[in-house]
């Protein structure tokens, strides 16, 4: 069976013995041997744990011969567990909700992003303009690294299933183990298995993140903010008194012209 072959492939690729693999899964070495020799099939709970361990989708683990997948595709799948284990919620009509991850909830999201109960507790946003053919989530950003998009803005992201679909230089929300939730322009450095993260505010230096550090990727599709951008520059600051006097002057001029 494909899944049995994949277990051996994954184990040997990581340089693990059957005993080391068994110890990580809390199983006996003989059980791993029975899986690899196709004398038994791993239960679903075990497959889910293995997909989590190797950061691989359950579909790829059970349906694709990993030893025959091109290296580019193999690496691309490693960053994500895949949509088949992405926790979502739906409304009464069966449509997927758009959950909001606020700044307050961002720390808990790193531990609860795969927990259906945690996701179910997040606030829901109804945004009819978003297509229903994809999965979306909303994230409240903090800091000024992406100005002119203001801190506190809510970014709507579409779920990205693999790194190969990333368009270099576009805006993404990344959920990372080390940095938490970040909103950046992303470049995929395939040979090094890294992401280059660039801020629009050039006061912040670009930096890299290992592909194995990334838990989720969401492609930014729009944002909402209650803060309008502040335009700064010489001669652009106008007092309210001056503005009022200008309006009165214009009204007087209009009345004068009408009398002619």
Short mmCIF file of C-alpha atoms in Angstrom, two decimals:
data_model
loop_
_atom_site.label_atom_id
_atom_site.label_comp_id
_atom_site.label_asym_id
_atom_site.label_seq_id
_atom_site.Cartn_x
_atom_site.Cartn_y
_atom_site.Cartn_z
CA UNK A 1 0.00 0.00 0.00
CA UNK A 2 1.12 3.58 -0.71
CA UNK A 3 0.80 4.72 2.89
CA UNK A 4 3.02 1.87 4.16
CA UNK A 5 5.69 2.68 1.58
CA UNK A 6 5.51 6.34 2.50
CA UNK A 7 6.14 5.63 6.18
CA UNK A 8 9.41 3.88 5.37
CA UNK A 9 10.36 6.59 2.89
CA UNK A 10 9.75 9.36 5.44
CA UNK A 11 11.60 7.52 8.20
CA UNK A 12 14.71 6.73 6.13
CA UNK A 13 14.72 10.22 4.62
CA UNK A 14 15.01 11.63 8.13
CA UNK A 15 17.73 9.11 9.02
CA UNK A 16 15.66 7.46 11.75
CA UNK A 17 15.76 3.79 12.72
CA UNK A 18 12.51 1.92 13.23
CA UNK A 19 13.03 2.14 16.98
CA UNK A 20 13.60 5.90 16.90
CA UNK A 21 10.50 6.33 14.77
CA UNK A 22 8.49 4.11 17.09
CA UNK A 23 9.69 6.02 20.16
CA UNK A 24 8.57 9.36 18.69
CA UNK A 25 5.12 7.91 18.04
CA UNK A 26 4.91 6.11 21.38
CA UNK A 27 4.70 2.71 19.66
CA UNK A 28 6.67 -0.52 19.70
CA UNK A 29 9.30 -1.13 17.04
CA UNK A 30 7.44 -4.27 15.95
CA UNK A 31 4.36 -2.16 15.14
CA UNK A 32 6.39 0.11 12.84
CA UNK A 33 7.83 -3.01 11.22
CA UNK A 34 4.35 -4.38 10.55
CA UNK A 35 3.35 -1.08 8.91
CA UNK A 36 6.39 -0.90 6.66
CA UNK A 37 6.08 -4.57 5.67
CA UNK A 38 2.40 -4.02 4.82
CA UNK A 39 1.21 -6.53 7.38
CA UNK A 40 -0.94 -3.85 9.02
CA UNK A 41 -2.33 -0.41 8.20
CA UNK A 42 -1.84 2.54 10.60
CA UNK A 43 -5.09 3.80 12.18
CA UNK A 44 -6.29 7.32 11.42
CA UNK A 45 -5.04 8.72 14.75
CA UNK A 46 -1.54 7.46 13.96
CA UNK A 47 -1.66 8.86 10.42
CA UNK A 48 -2.67 12.27 11.73
CA UNK A 49 0.24 12.24 14.16
CA UNK A 50 2.64 11.27 11.38
CA UNK A 51 1.32 14.01 9.09
CA UNK A 52 1.86 16.49 11.94
CA UNK A 53 5.36 15.17 12.59
CA UNK A 54 6.47 15.54 8.98
CA UNK A 55 4.36 18.66 8.27
CA UNK A 56 2.67 16.89 5.38
CA UNK A 57 -0.97 16.73 4.25
CA UNK A 58 -2.92 13.59 5.04
CA UNK A 59 -3.92 13.33 1.39
CA UNK A 60 -0.29 13.24 0.25
CA UNK A 61 0.64 10.74 2.96
CA UNK A 62 -2.09 8.26 2.07
CA UNK A 63 -2.60 8.73 -1.68
CA UNK A 64 0.69 9.81 -3.27
CA UNK A 65 3.95 7.93 -3.67
CA UNK A 66 6.24 10.45 -2.01
CA UNK A 67 9.36 8.84 -3.45
CA UNK A 68 8.13 9.73 -6.95
CA UNK A 69 7.05 13.31 -6.28
CA UNK A 70 9.44 15.90 -7.80
CA UNK A 71 11.64 17.52 -5.20
CA UNK A 72 10.07 20.93 -5.78
CA UNK A 73 6.59 19.63 -4.97
CA UNK A 74 7.85 17.59 -2.03
CA UNK A 75 9.47 20.63 -0.43
CA UNK A 76 6.46 22.80 -1.16
CA UNK A 77 4.18 20.48 0.81
CA UNK A 78 6.37 20.41 3.90
CA UNK A 79 5.38 23.80 5.29
CA UNK A 80 1.71 22.93 5.65
CA UNK A 81 -0.38 20.14 7.01
CA UNK A 82 -2.84 20.70 4.21
CA UNK A 83 -6.42 21.88 4.08
CA UNK A 84 -7.75 18.44 5.01
CA UNK A 85 -6.68 19.10 8.62
CA UNK A 86 -7.30 22.85 8.65
CA UNK A 87 -9.80 23.67 11.39
CA UNK A 88 -12.80 25.63 10.09
CA UNK A 89 -16.37 26.40 11.14
CA UNK A 90 -19.52 26.75 9.04
CA UNK A 91 -22.79 28.64 9.36
CA UNK A 92 -26.30 27.16 9.34
CA UNK A 93 -26.30 26.99 5.53
CA UNK A 94 -23.01 25.09 5.51
CA UNK A 95 -20.91 28.01 4.27
CA UNK A 96 -17.48 28.48 5.79
CA UNK A 97 -17.21 31.29 8.33
CA UNK A 98 -14.49 33.92 8.32
CA UNK A 99 -12.96 33.74 11.79
CA UNK A 100 -11.28 36.81 13.28
CA UNK A 101 -7.95 36.42 15.05
CA UNK A 102 -7.59 39.59 17.11
CA UNK A 103 -4.31 40.83 18.57
CA UNK A 104 -5.47 39.50 21.94
CA UNK A 105 -6.13 36.05 20.49
CA UNK A 106 -2.95 35.88 18.39
CA UNK A 107 -0.82 34.25 21.11
CA UNK A 108 -3.41 31.55 21.72
CA UNK A 109 -3.77 30.97 17.99
CA UNK A 110 -0.23 29.56 17.80
CA UNK A 111 -1.33 26.70 20.06
CA UNK A 112 -4.96 26.45 18.97
CA UNK A 113 -4.83 26.96 15.18
CA UNK A 114 -5.48 23.23 14.63
CA UNK A 115 -7.95 22.85 17.52
CA UNK A 116 -11.59 22.90 16.29
CA UNK A 117 -12.82 23.98 19.73
CA UNK A 118 -10.47 26.98 19.79
CA UNK A 119 -11.40 28.01 16.25
CA UNK A 120 -15.10 27.70 17.10
CA UNK A 121 -14.66 30.26 19.90
CA UNK A 122 -13.18 32.93 17.62
CA UNK A 123 -15.47 35.81 16.52
CA UNK A 124 -17.02 35.41 13.06
CA UNK A 125 -17.12 38.02 10.30
CA UNK A 126 -19.71 37.99 7.54
CA UNK A 127 -18.21 39.35 4.33
CA UNK A 128 -20.44 38.45 1.35
CA UNK A 129 -18.02 39.88 -1.25
CA UNK A 130 -15.49 37.10 -0.60
CA UNK A 131 -15.87 34.13 -3.00
CA UNK A 132 -17.11 30.95 -1.37
CA UNK A 133 -14.72 28.77 -3.34
CA UNK A 134 -11.88 29.32 -0.84
CA UNK A 135 -11.22 29.43 2.90
CA UNK A 136 -10.64 32.82 4.52
CA UNK A 137 -9.51 34.10 7.90
CA UNK A 138 -9.12 37.63 9.27
CA UNK A 139 -6.13 38.81 11.31
CA UNK A 140 -5.75 42.05 13.26
CA UNK A 141 -2.21 43.34 12.73
CA UNK A 142 -0.05 45.31 15.14
CA UNK A 143 2.96 47.55 14.74
CA UNK A 144 3.86 50.00 11.99
CA UNK A 145 6.09 47.79 9.83
CA UNK A 146 3.56 47.74 6.98
CA UNK A 147 2.67 51.44 6.80
CA UNK A 148 0.66 53.01 5.25
CA UNK A 149 -1.58 50.12 6.41
CA UNK A 150 -2.23 51.20 9.98
CA UNK A 151 -1.75 49.15 13.17
CA UNK A 152 -5.04 47.59 14.20
CA UNK A 153 -6.14 47.02 10.60
CA UNK A 154 -7.86 43.72 9.85
CA UNK A 155 -6.35 41.74 6.98
CA UNK A 156 -8.51 39.21 5.15
CA UNK A 157 -6.45 36.24 3.98
CA UNK A 158 -7.15 33.28 1.68
CA UNK A 159 -5.67 29.97 2.82
CA UNK A 160 -2.56 28.85 0.89
CA UNK A 161 -2.04 25.10 0.71
CA UNK A 162 1.57 24.97 -0.49
CA UNK A 163 4.54 27.25 -0.89
CA UNK A 164 4.82 26.69 -4.64
CA UNK A 165 1.73 28.87 -5.18
CA UNK A 166 3.29 31.90 -3.48
CA UNK A 167 3.75 34.89 -5.78
CA UNK A 168 6.96 36.64 -4.83
CA UNK A 169 6.53 40.17 -3.55
CA UNK A 170 2.83 39.81 -2.74
CA UNK A 171 1.30 40.36 0.71
CA UNK A 172 0.78 37.39 3.02
CA UNK A 173 -0.07 36.59 6.62
CA UNK A 174 2.32 33.98 8.01
CA UNK A 175 1.67 32.06 11.21
CA UNK A 176 5.14 31.15 12.49
CA UNK A 177 6.47 29.31 15.52
CA UNK A 178 9.13 31.89 16.39
CA UNK A 179 7.70 35.25 15.29
CA UNK A 180 4.00 34.55 15.81
CA UNK A 181 1.59 36.08 13.28
CA UNK A 182 3.33 38.40 10.80
CA UNK A 183 2.07 40.43 7.84
CA UNK A 184 4.75 40.93 5.17
CA UNK A 185 5.67 40.83 1.53
CA UNK A 186 6.93 37.30 0.97
CA UNK A 187 9.55 35.84 -1.33
CA UNK A 188 10.03 32.06 -1.50
CA UNK A 189 13.73 31.05 -1.63
CA UNK A 190 13.24 27.50 -2.86
CA UNK A 191 16.86 26.30 -2.82
CA UNK A 192 17.32 27.31 0.80
CA UNK A 193 13.81 26.31 1.90
CA UNK A 194 13.30 29.77 3.39
CA UNK A 195 10.96 32.73 3.09
CA UNK A 196 12.28 36.27 2.79
CA UNK A 197 9.97 38.63 4.68
CA UNK A 198 9.99 42.31 3.66
CA UNK A 199 8.23 45.24 5.34
CA UNK A 200 6.72 48.13 3.38
CA UNK A 201 8.09 50.46 6.06
CA UNK A 202 11.75 50.53 5.03
CA UNK A 203 12.83 51.35 8.59
CA UNK A 204 12.47 47.61 9.19
CA UNK A 205 15.10 45.29 7.73
CA UNK A 206 14.09 42.20 5.74
CA UNK A 207 14.66 38.84 7.41
CA UNK A 208 14.24 35.14 6.62
CA UNK A 209 12.09 32.40 8.12
CA UNK A 210 12.69 28.68 7.71
CA UNK A 211 9.94 26.87 5.87
CA UNK A 212 9.68 24.43 8.80
CA UNK A 213 8.90 27.36 11.11
CA UNK A 214 5.75 28.26 9.16
CA UNK A 215 2.47 26.78 10.39
CA UNK A 216 0.03 28.51 8.03
CA UNK A 217 0.10 30.93 5.11
CA UNK A 218 -2.77 33.23 4.11
CA UNK A 219 -2.71 35.35 0.96
CA UNK A 220 -3.88 38.90 1.73
CA UNK A 221 -7.00 39.77 -0.27
CA UNK A 222 -8.12 42.99 1.40
CA UNK A 223 -8.20 44.91 4.65
CA UNK A 224 -10.46 46.96 6.90
CA UNK A 225 -9.39 49.87 9.06
CA UNK A 226 -10.99 52.66 11.07
CA UNK A 227 -7.80 54.71 10.82
CA UNK A 228 -7.30 56.85 7.74
CA UNK A 229 -3.69 57.31 6.58
CA UNK A 230 -2.01 60.49 7.76
CA UNK A 231 -0.61 62.62 4.92
CA UNK A 232 2.45 64.54 6.00
CA UNK A 233 4.30 67.21 4.09
CA UNK A 234 5.12 70.90 3.93
CA UNK A 235 2.11 73.11 3.24
CA UNK A 236 -0.45 70.32 3.73
CA UNK A 237 -1.42 71.20 7.26
CA UNK A 238 -4.57 73.38 7.22
CA UNK A 239 -6.25 74.69 10.36
CA UNK A 240 -10.01 74.38 10.76
CA UNK A 241 -10.32 78.16 11.15
CA UNK A 242 -8.52 78.78 7.89
CA UNK A 243 -10.64 76.15 6.13
CA UNK A 244 -13.86 77.75 7.43
CA UNK A 245 -12.80 81.22 6.28
CA UNK A 246 -11.99 79.83 2.83
CA UNK A 247 -15.47 78.31 2.54
CA UNK A 248 -17.13 81.59 3.59
CA UNK A 249 -15.02 83.50 1.08
CA UNK A 250 -16.01 81.11 -1.72
CA UNK A 251 -19.69 81.43 -0.81
CA UNK A 252 -19.43 85.24 -0.92
CA UNK A 253 -17.75 85.10 -4.31
CA UNK A 254 -20.49 82.84 -5.67
CA UNK A 255 -23.20 85.23 -4.45
CA UNK A 256 -21.37 88.20 -6.05
CA UNK A 257 -21.15 86.41 -9.38
CA UNK A 258 -24.86 85.55 -9.30
CA UNK A 259 -25.81 89.26 -8.96
CA UNK A 260 -23.98 90.22 -12.12
#
